[in-house]
Amino acid sequence: MFVSQPEFEFSFPPELAQPGSQHWRVIELTLHVPWFLVSVENVDAEHPGCTITRTLCIAWDSDLVDLLSTIEPHRVKGIVCMMPGWKSPTNQWTSREIREVWRCRSAGGNSVLLADTAGEKFDCSVVPDHEQPIEQELILRVEPTAPRQRHRTKPNRRLRRANARKGCM
C-alpha cells in the first residue's frame, strides 16, 4: 500500500533512530483506498514525565483493529481516516476524524465500522454480506481532548511604542 524509492531515504541520526528502522522523505500510495493516521503517546521509560507522540500510517482497517487491540486506550490520542477522491464529493483526498472503531462479526464474515466526530457511522472497505445476528465489539473510543489554548504574548516594548505612535493601541 505504501511504497518509497531509495532516493527518498532520509539519513536520520542513528542515536535517535529505532534499531533497524529506515526513514523516508516521500512515500507513495499504491492504491486509492482509505487509510489511517493513528497518533499514539509513548512514555519514556527513563523519564516518566517525558512523552512523545508517534503517528503511524496504517493501510487497512483490519490492521487498525489489530493495532488498537494491543494498545492501552488512553495512549491513543487521535485517529484520522484518509478518504480517497472516489469517496469524497470533491473528488479529492479528504479526512475524517474518528471517535469509535468497532469490529463486526457474523456468519458472513468480519468487517470494521467507524464513527466520526459527528457520530456518523461508516465503513471503508469491502463489507461482507453479514447474516443475523451481527456481533459488534467496540475496539476503541477516542476521548476528545480539550482544544489547545493559544498563548497571547505581549508585543515587545519597541513594537508597543511604534504602534502607540501610529495610534494602533
JSON list of C-alpha atoms in Angstrom, two decimals:
[
{"chain": "A", "resi": 1, "resn": "MET", "atom": "CA", "xyz": [0.00, 0.00, 0.00]},
{"chain": "A", "resi": 2, "resn": "PHE", "atom": "CA", "xyz": [2.82, 2.44, 0.88]},
{"chain": "A", "resi": 3, "resn": "VAL", "atom": "CA", "xyz": [5.99, 2.42, -1.21]},
{"chain": "A", "resi": 4, "resn": "SER", "atom": "CA", "xyz": [9.10, 4.54, -1.47]},
{"chain": "A", "resi": 5, "resn": "GLN", "atom": "CA", "xyz": [12.23, 4.68, -3.59]},
{"chain": "A", "resi": 6, "resn": "PRO", "atom": "CA", "xyz": [15.88, 4.64, -2.43]},
{"chain": "A", "resi": 7, "resn": "GLU", "atom": "CA", "xyz": [16.44, 8.28, -3.48]},
{"chain": "A", "resi": 8, "resn": "PHE", "atom": "CA", "xyz": [13.85, 9.34, -0.88]},
{"chain": "A", "resi": 9, "resn": "GLU", "atom": "CA", "xyz": [15.58, 7.69, 2.06]},
{"chain": "A", "resi": 10, "resn": "PHE", "atom": "CA", "xyz": [16.42, 10.17, 4.81]},
{"chain": "A", "resi": 11, "resn": "SER", "atom": "CA", "xyz": [19.63, 9.94, 6.84]},
{"chain": "A", "resi": 12, "resn": "PHE", "atom": "CA", "xyz": [18.38, 10.01, 10.39]},
{"chain": "A", "resi": 13, "resn": "PRO", "atom": "CA", "xyz": [20.82, 10.33, 13.32]},
{"chain": "A", "resi": 14, "resn": "PRO", "atom": "CA", "xyz": [21.50, 6.73, 14.42]},
{"chain": "A", "resi": 15, "resn": "GLU", "atom": "CA", "xyz": [21.30, 7.63, 18.12]},
{"chain": "A", "resi": 16, "resn": "LEU", "atom": "CA", "xyz": [17.71, 8.83, 17.63]},
{"chain": "A", "resi": 17, "resn": "ALA", "atom": "CA", "xyz": [16.52, 6.01, 15.34]},
{"chain": "A", "resi": 18, "resn": "GLN", "atom": "CA", "xyz": [14.88, 2.76, 16.34]},
{"chain": "A", "resi": 19, "resn": "PRO", "atom": "CA", "xyz": [17.25, -0.16, 15.61]},
{"chain": "A", "resi": 20, "resn": "GLY", "atom": "CA", "xyz": [16.73, -1.44, 12.08]},
{"chain": "A", "resi": 21, "resn": "SER", "atom": "CA", "xyz": [14.37, 1.37, 11.05]},
{"chain": "A", "resi": 22, "resn": "GLN", "atom": "CA", "xyz": [14.56, 3.33, 7.81]},
{"chain": "A", "resi": 23, "resn": "HIS", "atom": "CA", "xyz": [13.32, 6.87, 7.29]},
{"chain": "A", "resi": 24, "resn": "TRP", "atom": "CA", "xyz": [11.70, 8.29, 4.16]},
{"chain": "A", "resi": 25, "resn": "ARG", "atom": "CA", "xyz": [11.03, 11.81, 2.92]},
{"chain": "A", "resi": 26, "resn": "VAL", "atom": "CA", "xyz": [8.43, 10.66, 0.38]},
{"chain": "A", "resi": 27, "resn": "ILE", "atom": "CA", "xyz": [6.06, 7.71, 0.31]},
{"chain": "A", "resi": 28, "resn": "GLU", "atom": "CA", "xyz": [3.54, 6.84, -2.38]},
{"chain": "A", "resi": 29, "resn": "LEU", "atom": "CA", "xyz": [0.15, 5.21, -2.10]},
{"chain": "A", "resi": 30, "resn": "THR", "atom": "CA", "xyz": [-0.14, 2.27, -4.47]},
{"chain": "A", "resi": 31, "resn": "LEU", "atom": "CA", "xyz": [-3.93, 2.08, -4.10]},
{"chain": "A", "resi": 32, "resn": "HIS", "atom": "CA", "xyz": [-6.55, 4.80, -3.81]},
{"chain": "A", "resi": 33, "resn": "VAL", "atom": "CA", "xyz": [-8.39, 3.32, -0.85]},
{"chain": "A", "resi": 34, "resn": "PRO", "atom": "CA", "xyz": [-8.98, 4.66, 2.66]},
{"chain": "A", "resi": 35, "resn": "TRP", "atom": "CA", "xyz": [-6.05, 4.50, 5.08]},
{"chain": "A", "resi": 36, "resn": "PHE", "atom": "CA", "xyz": [-5.38, 5.75, 8.60]},
{"chain": "A", "resi": 37, "resn": "LEU", "atom": "CA", "xyz": [-3.19, 8.02, 10.70]},
{"chain": "A", "resi": 38, "resn": "VAL", "atom": "CA", "xyz": [-3.04, 6.93, 14.34]},
{"chain": "A", "resi": 39, "resn": "SER", "atom": "CA", "xyz": [-1.33, 9.10, 16.97]},
{"chain": "A", "resi": 40, "resn": "VAL", "atom": "CA", "xyz": [-0.09, 7.16, 19.99]},
{"chain": "A", "resi": 41, "resn": "GLU", "atom": "CA", "xyz": [1.52, 8.67, 23.09]},
{"chain": "A", "resi": 42, "resn": "ASN", "atom": "CA", "xyz": [4.62, 6.88, 24.39]},
{"chain": "A", "resi": 43, "resn": "VAL", "atom": "CA", "xyz": [6.16, 7.49, 27.80]},
{"chain": "A", "resi": 44, "resn": "ASP", "atom": "CA", "xyz": [9.94, 7.50, 28.08]},
{"chain": "A", "resi": 45, "resn": "ALA", "atom": "CA", "xyz": [10.89, 4.63, 30.43]},
{"chain": "A", "resi": 46, "resn": "GLU", "atom": "CA", "xyz": [13.87, 6.56, 31.78]},
{"chain": "A", "resi": 47, "resn": "HIS", "atom": "CA", "xyz": [11.96, 9.82, 32.22]},
{"chain": "A", "resi": 48, "resn": "PRO", "atom": "CA", "xyz": [8.31, 9.09, 33.14]},
{"chain": "A", "resi": 49, "resn": "GLY", "atom": "CA", "xyz": [7.30, 12.75, 32.80]},
{"chain": "A", "resi": 50, "resn": "CYS", "atom": "CA", "xyz": [8.53, 12.84, 29.21]},
{"chain": "A", "resi": 51, "resn": "THR", "atom": "CA", "xyz": [6.20, 11.67, 26.44]},
{"chain": "A", "resi": 52, "resn": "ILE", "atom": "CA", "xyz": [6.43, 11.59, 22.68]},
{"chain": "A", "resi": 53, "resn": "THR", "atom": "CA", "xyz": [3.59, 11.13, 20.24]},
{"chain": "A", "resi": 54, "resn": "ARG", "atom": "CA", "xyz": [4.25, 8.76, 17.36]},
{"chain": "A", "resi": 55, "resn": "THR", "atom": "CA", "xyz": [1.97, 8.87, 14.34]},
{"chain": "A", "resi": 56, "resn": "LEU", "atom": "CA", "xyz": [1.56, 5.67, 12.37]},
{"chain": "A", "resi": 57, "resn": "CYS", "atom": "CA", "xyz": [0.30, 5.30, 8.78]},
{"chain": "A", "resi": 58, "resn": "ILE", "atom": "CA", "xyz": [-1.88, 2.20, 8.56]},
{"chain": "A", "resi": 59, "resn": "ALA", "atom": "CA", "xyz": [-3.07, 0.73, 5.27]},
{"chain": "A", "resi": 60, "resn": "TRP", "atom": "CA", "xyz": [-6.04, -1.47, 6.18]},
{"chain": "A", "resi": 61, "resn": "ASP", "atom": "CA", "xyz": [-8.92, -1.22, 8.63]},
{"chain": "A", "resi": 62, "resn": "SER", "atom": "CA", "xyz": [-8.17, -4.78, 9.81]},
{"chain": "A", "resi": 63, "resn": "ASP", "atom": "CA", "xyz": [-4.61, -3.69, 10.67]},
{"chain": "A", "resi": 64, "resn": "LEU", "atom": "CA", "xyz": [-6.09, -0.71, 12.52]},
{"chain": "A", "resi": 65, "resn": "VAL", "atom": "CA", "xyz": [-8.22, -3.03, 14.67]},
{"chain": "A", "resi": 66, "resn": "ASP", "atom": "CA", "xyz": [-5.28, -5.37, 15.29]},
{"chain": "A", "resi": 67, "resn": "LEU", "atom": "CA", "xyz": [-3.06, -2.47, 16.39]},
{"chain": "A", "resi": 68, "resn": "LEU", "atom": "CA", "xyz": [-5.71, -0.84, 18.59]},
{"chain": "A", "resi": 69, "resn": "SER", "atom": "CA", "xyz": [-6.36, -4.16, 20.31]},
{"chain": "A", "resi": 70, "resn": "THR", "atom": "CA", "xyz": [-2.76, -4.14, 21.58]},
{"chain": "A", "resi": 71, "resn": "ILE", "atom": "CA", "xyz": [-2.55, -0.53, 22.82]},
{"chain": "A", "resi": 72, "resn": "GLU", "atom": "CA", "xyz": [-3.82, 0.88, 26.11]},
{"chain": "A", "resi": 73, "resn": "PRO", "atom": "CA", "xyz": [-6.80, 3.05, 25.06]},
{"chain": "A", "resi": 74, "resn": "HIS", "atom": "CA", "xyz": [-5.64, 6.19, 26.91]},
{"chain": "A", "resi": 75, "resn": "ARG", "atom": "CA", "xyz": [-2.44, 6.24, 24.81]},
{"chain": "A", "resi": 76, "resn": "VAL", "atom": "CA", "xyz": [-4.35, 6.72, 21.54]},
{"chain": "A", "resi": 77, "resn": "LYS", "atom": "CA", "xyz": [-4.56, 10.47, 21.04]},
{"chain": "A", "resi": 78, "resn": "GLY", "atom": "CA", "xyz": [-6.26, 10.51, 17.66]},
{"chain": "A", "resi": 79, "resn": "ILE", "atom": "CA", "xyz": [-7.32, 8.57, 14.58]},
{"chain": "A", "resi": 80, "resn": "VAL", "atom": "CA", "xyz": [-7.84, 10.07, 11.15]},
{"chain": "A", "resi": 81, "resn": "CYS", "atom": "CA", "xyz": [-9.26, 8.18, 8.21]},
{"chain": "A", "resi": 82, "resn": "MET", "atom": "CA", "xyz": [-7.88, 9.47, 4.91]},
{"chain": "A", "resi": 83, "resn": "MET", "atom": "CA", "xyz": [-10.59, 9.16, 2.27]},
{"chain": "A", "resi": 84, "resn": "PRO", "atom": "CA", "xyz": [-9.72, 8.95, -1.44]},
{"chain": "A", "resi": 85, "resn": "GLY", "atom": "CA", "xyz": [-11.35, 11.14, -4.07]},
{"chain": "A", "resi": 86, "resn": "TRP", "atom": "CA", "xyz": [-13.84, 8.49, -5.14]},
{"chain": "A", "resi": 87, "resn": "LYS", "atom": "CA", "xyz": [-15.30, 8.55, -1.58]},
{"chain": "A", "resi": 88, "resn": "SER", "atom": "CA", "xyz": [-15.41, 12.36, -1.49]},
{"chain": "A", "resi": 89, "resn": "PRO", "atom": "CA", "xyz": [-17.88, 14.84, -3.03]},
{"chain": "A", "resi": 90, "resn": "THR", "atom": "CA", "xyz": [-14.92, 16.96, -4.22]},
{"chain": "A", "resi": 91, "resn": "ASN", "atom": "CA", "xyz": [-13.08, 14.08, -5.94]},
{"chain": "A", "resi": 92, "resn": "GLN", "atom": "CA", "xyz": [-10.05, 14.98, -3.80]},
{"chain": "A", "resi": 93, "resn": "TRP", "atom": "CA", "xyz": [-8.48, 13.30, -0.80]},
{"chain": "A", "resi": 94, "resn": "THR", "atom": "CA", "xyz": [-10.18, 14.32, 2.42]},
{"chain": "A", "resi": 95, "resn": "SER", "atom": "CA", "xyz": [-10.04, 13.22, 6.05]},
{"chain": "A", "resi": 96, "resn": "ARG", "atom": "CA", "xyz": [-12.46, 12.22, 8.78]},
{"chain": "A", "resi": 97, "resn": "GLU", "atom": "CA", "xyz": [-11.56, 12.32, 12.45]},
{"chain": "A", "resi": 98, "resn": "ILE", "atom": "CA", "xyz": [-12.54, 9.01, 14.05]},
{"chain": "A", "resi": 99, "resn": "ARG", "atom": "CA", "xyz": [-14.04, 8.69, 17.54]},
{"chain": "A", "resi": 100, "resn": "GLU", "atom": "CA", "xyz": [-15.01, 4.99, 17.58]},
{"chain": "A", "resi": 101, "resn": "VAL", "atom": "CA", "xyz": [-13.75, 1.79, 15.99]},
{"chain": "A", "resi": 102, "resn": "TRP", "atom": "CA", "xyz": [-16.00, -1.29, 16.01]},
{"chain": "A", "resi": 103, "resn": "ARG", "atom": "CA", "xyz": [-15.34, -4.88, 14.91]},
{"chain": "A", "resi": 104, "resn": "CYS", "atom": "CA", "xyz": [-18.40, -6.56, 13.36]},
{"chain": "A", "resi": 105, "resn": "ARG", "atom": "CA", "xyz": [-18.71, -10.34, 13.07]},
{"chain": "A", "resi": 106, "resn": "SER", "atom": "CA", "xyz": [-21.33, -12.64, 11.66]},
{"chain": "A", "resi": 107, "resn": "ALA", "atom": "CA", "xyz": [-21.54, -15.95, 9.85]},
{"chain": "A", "resi": 108, "resn": "GLY", "atom": "CA", "xyz": [-20.96, -13.90, 6.67]},
{"chain": "A", "resi": 109, "resn": "GLY", "atom": "CA", "xyz": [-17.55, -12.63, 7.81]},
{"chain": "A", "resi": 110, "resn": "ASN", "atom": "CA", "xyz": [-15.82, -9.77, 9.61]},
{"chain": "A", "resi": 111, "resn": "SER", "atom": "CA", "xyz": [-15.80, -6.03, 8.95]},
{"chain": "A", "resi": 112, "resn": "VAL", "atom": "CA", "xyz": [-14.87, -2.76, 10.63]},
{"chain": "A", "resi": 113, "resn": "LEU", "atom": "CA", "xyz": [-17.32, 0.02, 11.41]},
{"chain": "A", "resi": 114, "resn": "LEU", "atom": "CA", "xyz": [-16.11, 3.54, 12.20]},
{"chain": "A", "resi": 115, "resn": "ALA", "atom": "CA", "xyz": [-17.85, 6.53, 13.79]},
{"chain": "A", "resi": 116, "resn": "ASP", "atom": "CA", "xyz": [-16.57, 10.03, 13.12]},
{"chain": "A", "resi": 117, "resn": "THR", "atom": "CA", "xyz": [-16.70, 13.05, 15.43]},
{"chain": "A", "resi": 118, "resn": "ALA", "atom": "CA", "xyz": [-20.19, 13.93, 14.15]},
{"chain": "A", "resi": 119, "resn": "GLY", "atom": "CA", "xyz": [-21.40, 10.46, 15.19]},
{"chain": "A", "resi": 120, "resn": "GLU", "atom": "CA", "xyz": [-21.85, 9.27, 11.59]},
{"chain": "A", "resi": 121, "resn": "LYS", "atom": "CA", "xyz": [-21.06, 5.58, 11.21]},
{"chain": "A", "resi": 122, "resn": "PHE", "atom": "CA", "xyz": [-19.41, 4.28, 8.05]},
{"chain": "A", "resi": 123, "resn": "ASP", "atom": "CA", "xyz": [-17.23, 1.51, 6.72]},
{"chain": "A", "resi": 124, "resn": "CYS", "atom": "CA", "xyz": [-14.32, 1.96, 4.37]},
{"chain": "A", "resi": 125, "resn": "SER", "atom": "CA", "xyz": [-13.59, -1.46, 2.97]},
{"chain": "A", "resi": 126, "resn": "VAL", "atom": "CA", "xyz": [-15.33, -4.41, 1.40]},
{"chain": "A", "resi": 127, "resn": "VAL", "atom": "CA", "xyz": [-18.12, -5.39, 3.77]},
{"chain": "A", "resi": 128, "resn": "PRO", "atom": "CA", "xyz": [-19.29, -8.99, 3.69]},
{"chain": "A", "resi": 129, "resn": "ASP", "atom": "CA", "xyz": [-22.95, -9.81, 3.43]},
{"chain": "A", "resi": 130, "resn": "HIS", "atom": "CA", "xyz": [-23.49, -10.08, 7.16]},
{"chain": "A", "resi": 131, "resn": "GLU", "atom": "CA", "xyz": [-26.05, -12.55, 8.42]},
{"chain": "A", "resi": 132, "resn": "GLN", "atom": "CA", "xyz": [-28.07, -12.02, 11.58]},
{"chain": "A", "resi": 133, "resn": "PRO", "atom": "CA", "xyz": [-27.05, -11.99, 14.33]},
{"chain": "A", "resi": 134, "resn": "ILE", "atom": "CA", "xyz": [-24.24, -9.49, 13.91]},
{"chain": "A", "resi": 135, "resn": "GLU", "atom": "CA", "xyz": [-21.89, -9.20, 16.86]},
{"chain": "A", "resi": 136, "resn": "GLN", "atom": "CA", "xyz": [-20.45, -5.69, 17.32]},
{"chain": "A", "resi": 137, "resn": "GLU", "atom": "CA", "xyz": [-17.46, -5.15, 19.58]},
{"chain": "A", "resi": 138, "resn": "LEU", "atom": "CA", "xyz": [-16.23, -1.67, 20.50]},
{"chain": "A", "resi": 139, "resn": "ILE", "atom": "CA", "xyz": [-12.47, -1.76, 19.99]},
{"chain": "A", "resi": 140, "resn": "LEU", "atom": "CA", "xyz": [-11.73, 1.84, 20.95]},
{"chain": "A", "resi": 141, "resn": "ARG", "atom": "CA", "xyz": [-13.44, 5.12, 21.76]},
{"chain": "A", "resi": 142, "resn": "VAL", "atom": "CA", "xyz": [-11.08, 8.08, 21.41]},
{"chain": "A", "resi": 143, "resn": "GLU", "atom": "CA", "xyz": [-11.87, 10.60, 24.11]},
{"chain": "A", "resi": 144, "resn": "PRO", "atom": "CA", "xyz": [-11.98, 14.14, 22.74]},
{"chain": "A", "resi": 145, "resn": "THR", "atom": "CA", "xyz": [-9.24, 16.37, 24.02]},
{"chain": "A", "resi": 146, "resn": "ALA", "atom": "CA", "xyz": [-9.69, 19.96, 25.04]},
{"chain": "A", "resi": 147, "resn": "PRO", "atom": "CA", "xyz": [-8.54, 22.37, 22.34]},
{"chain": "A", "resi": 148, "resn": "ARG", "atom": "CA", "xyz": [-5.16, 23.90, 22.97]},
{"chain": "A", "resi": 149, "resn": "GLN", "atom": "CA", "xyz": [-5.26, 27.44, 24.14]},
{"chain": "A", "resi": 150, "resn": "ARG", "atom": "CA", "xyz": [-3.09, 29.82, 22.25]},
{"chain": "A", "resi": 151, "resn": "HIS", "atom": "CA", "xyz": [-0.83, 31.84, 24.46]},
{"chain": "A", "resi": 152, "resn": "ARG", "atom": "CA", "xyz": [-1.17, 35.51, 23.81]},
{"chain": "A", "resi": 153, "resn": "THR", "atom": "CA", "xyz": [2.11, 37.25, 24.07]},
{"chain": "A", "resi": 154, "resn": "LYS", "atom": "CA", "xyz": [2.51, 40.88, 24.78]},
{"chain": "A", "resi": 155, "resn": "PRO", "atom": "CA", "xyz": [4.10, 42.85, 21.97]},
{"chain": "A", "resi": 156, "resn": "ASN", "atom": "CA", "xyz": [7.62, 43.88, 22.79]},
{"chain": "A", "resi": 157, "resn": "ARG", "atom": "CA", "xyz": [8.29, 47.41, 24.05]},
{"chain": "A", "resi": 158, "resn": "ARG", "atom": "CA", "xyz": [9.58, 48.70, 20.71]},
{"chain": "A", "resi": 159, "resn": "LEU", "atom": "CA", "xyz": [6.51, 47.39, 18.87]},
{"chain": "A", "resi": 160, "resn": "ARG", "atom": "CA", "xyz": [4.18, 48.90, 21.51]},
{"chain": "A", "resi": 161, "resn": "ARG", "atom": "CA", "xyz": [5.86, 52.31, 21.13]},
{"chain": "A", "resi": 162, "resn": "ALA", "atom": "CA", "xyz": [5.66, 52.13, 17.33]},
{"chain": "A", "resi": 163, "resn": "ASN", "atom": "CA", "xyz": [2.01, 51.17, 17.48]},
{"chain": "A", "resi": 164, "resn": "ALA", "atom": "CA", "xyz": [1.29, 53.91, 20.03]},
{"chain": "A", "resi": 165, "resn": "ARG", "atom": "CA", "xyz": [2.83, 56.48, 17.68]},
{"chain": "A", "resi": 166, "resn": "LYS", "atom": "CA", "xyz": [0.60, 55.20, 14.90]},
{"chain": "A", "resi": 167, "resn": "GLY", "atom": "CA", "xyz": [-2.45, 55.22, 17.20]},
{"chain": "A", "resi": 168, "resn": "CYS", "atom": "CA", "xyz": [-2.81, 51.43, 16.87]},
{"chain": "A", "resi": 169, "resn": "MET", "atom": "CA", "xyz": [-3.12, 50.57, 20.56]}
]
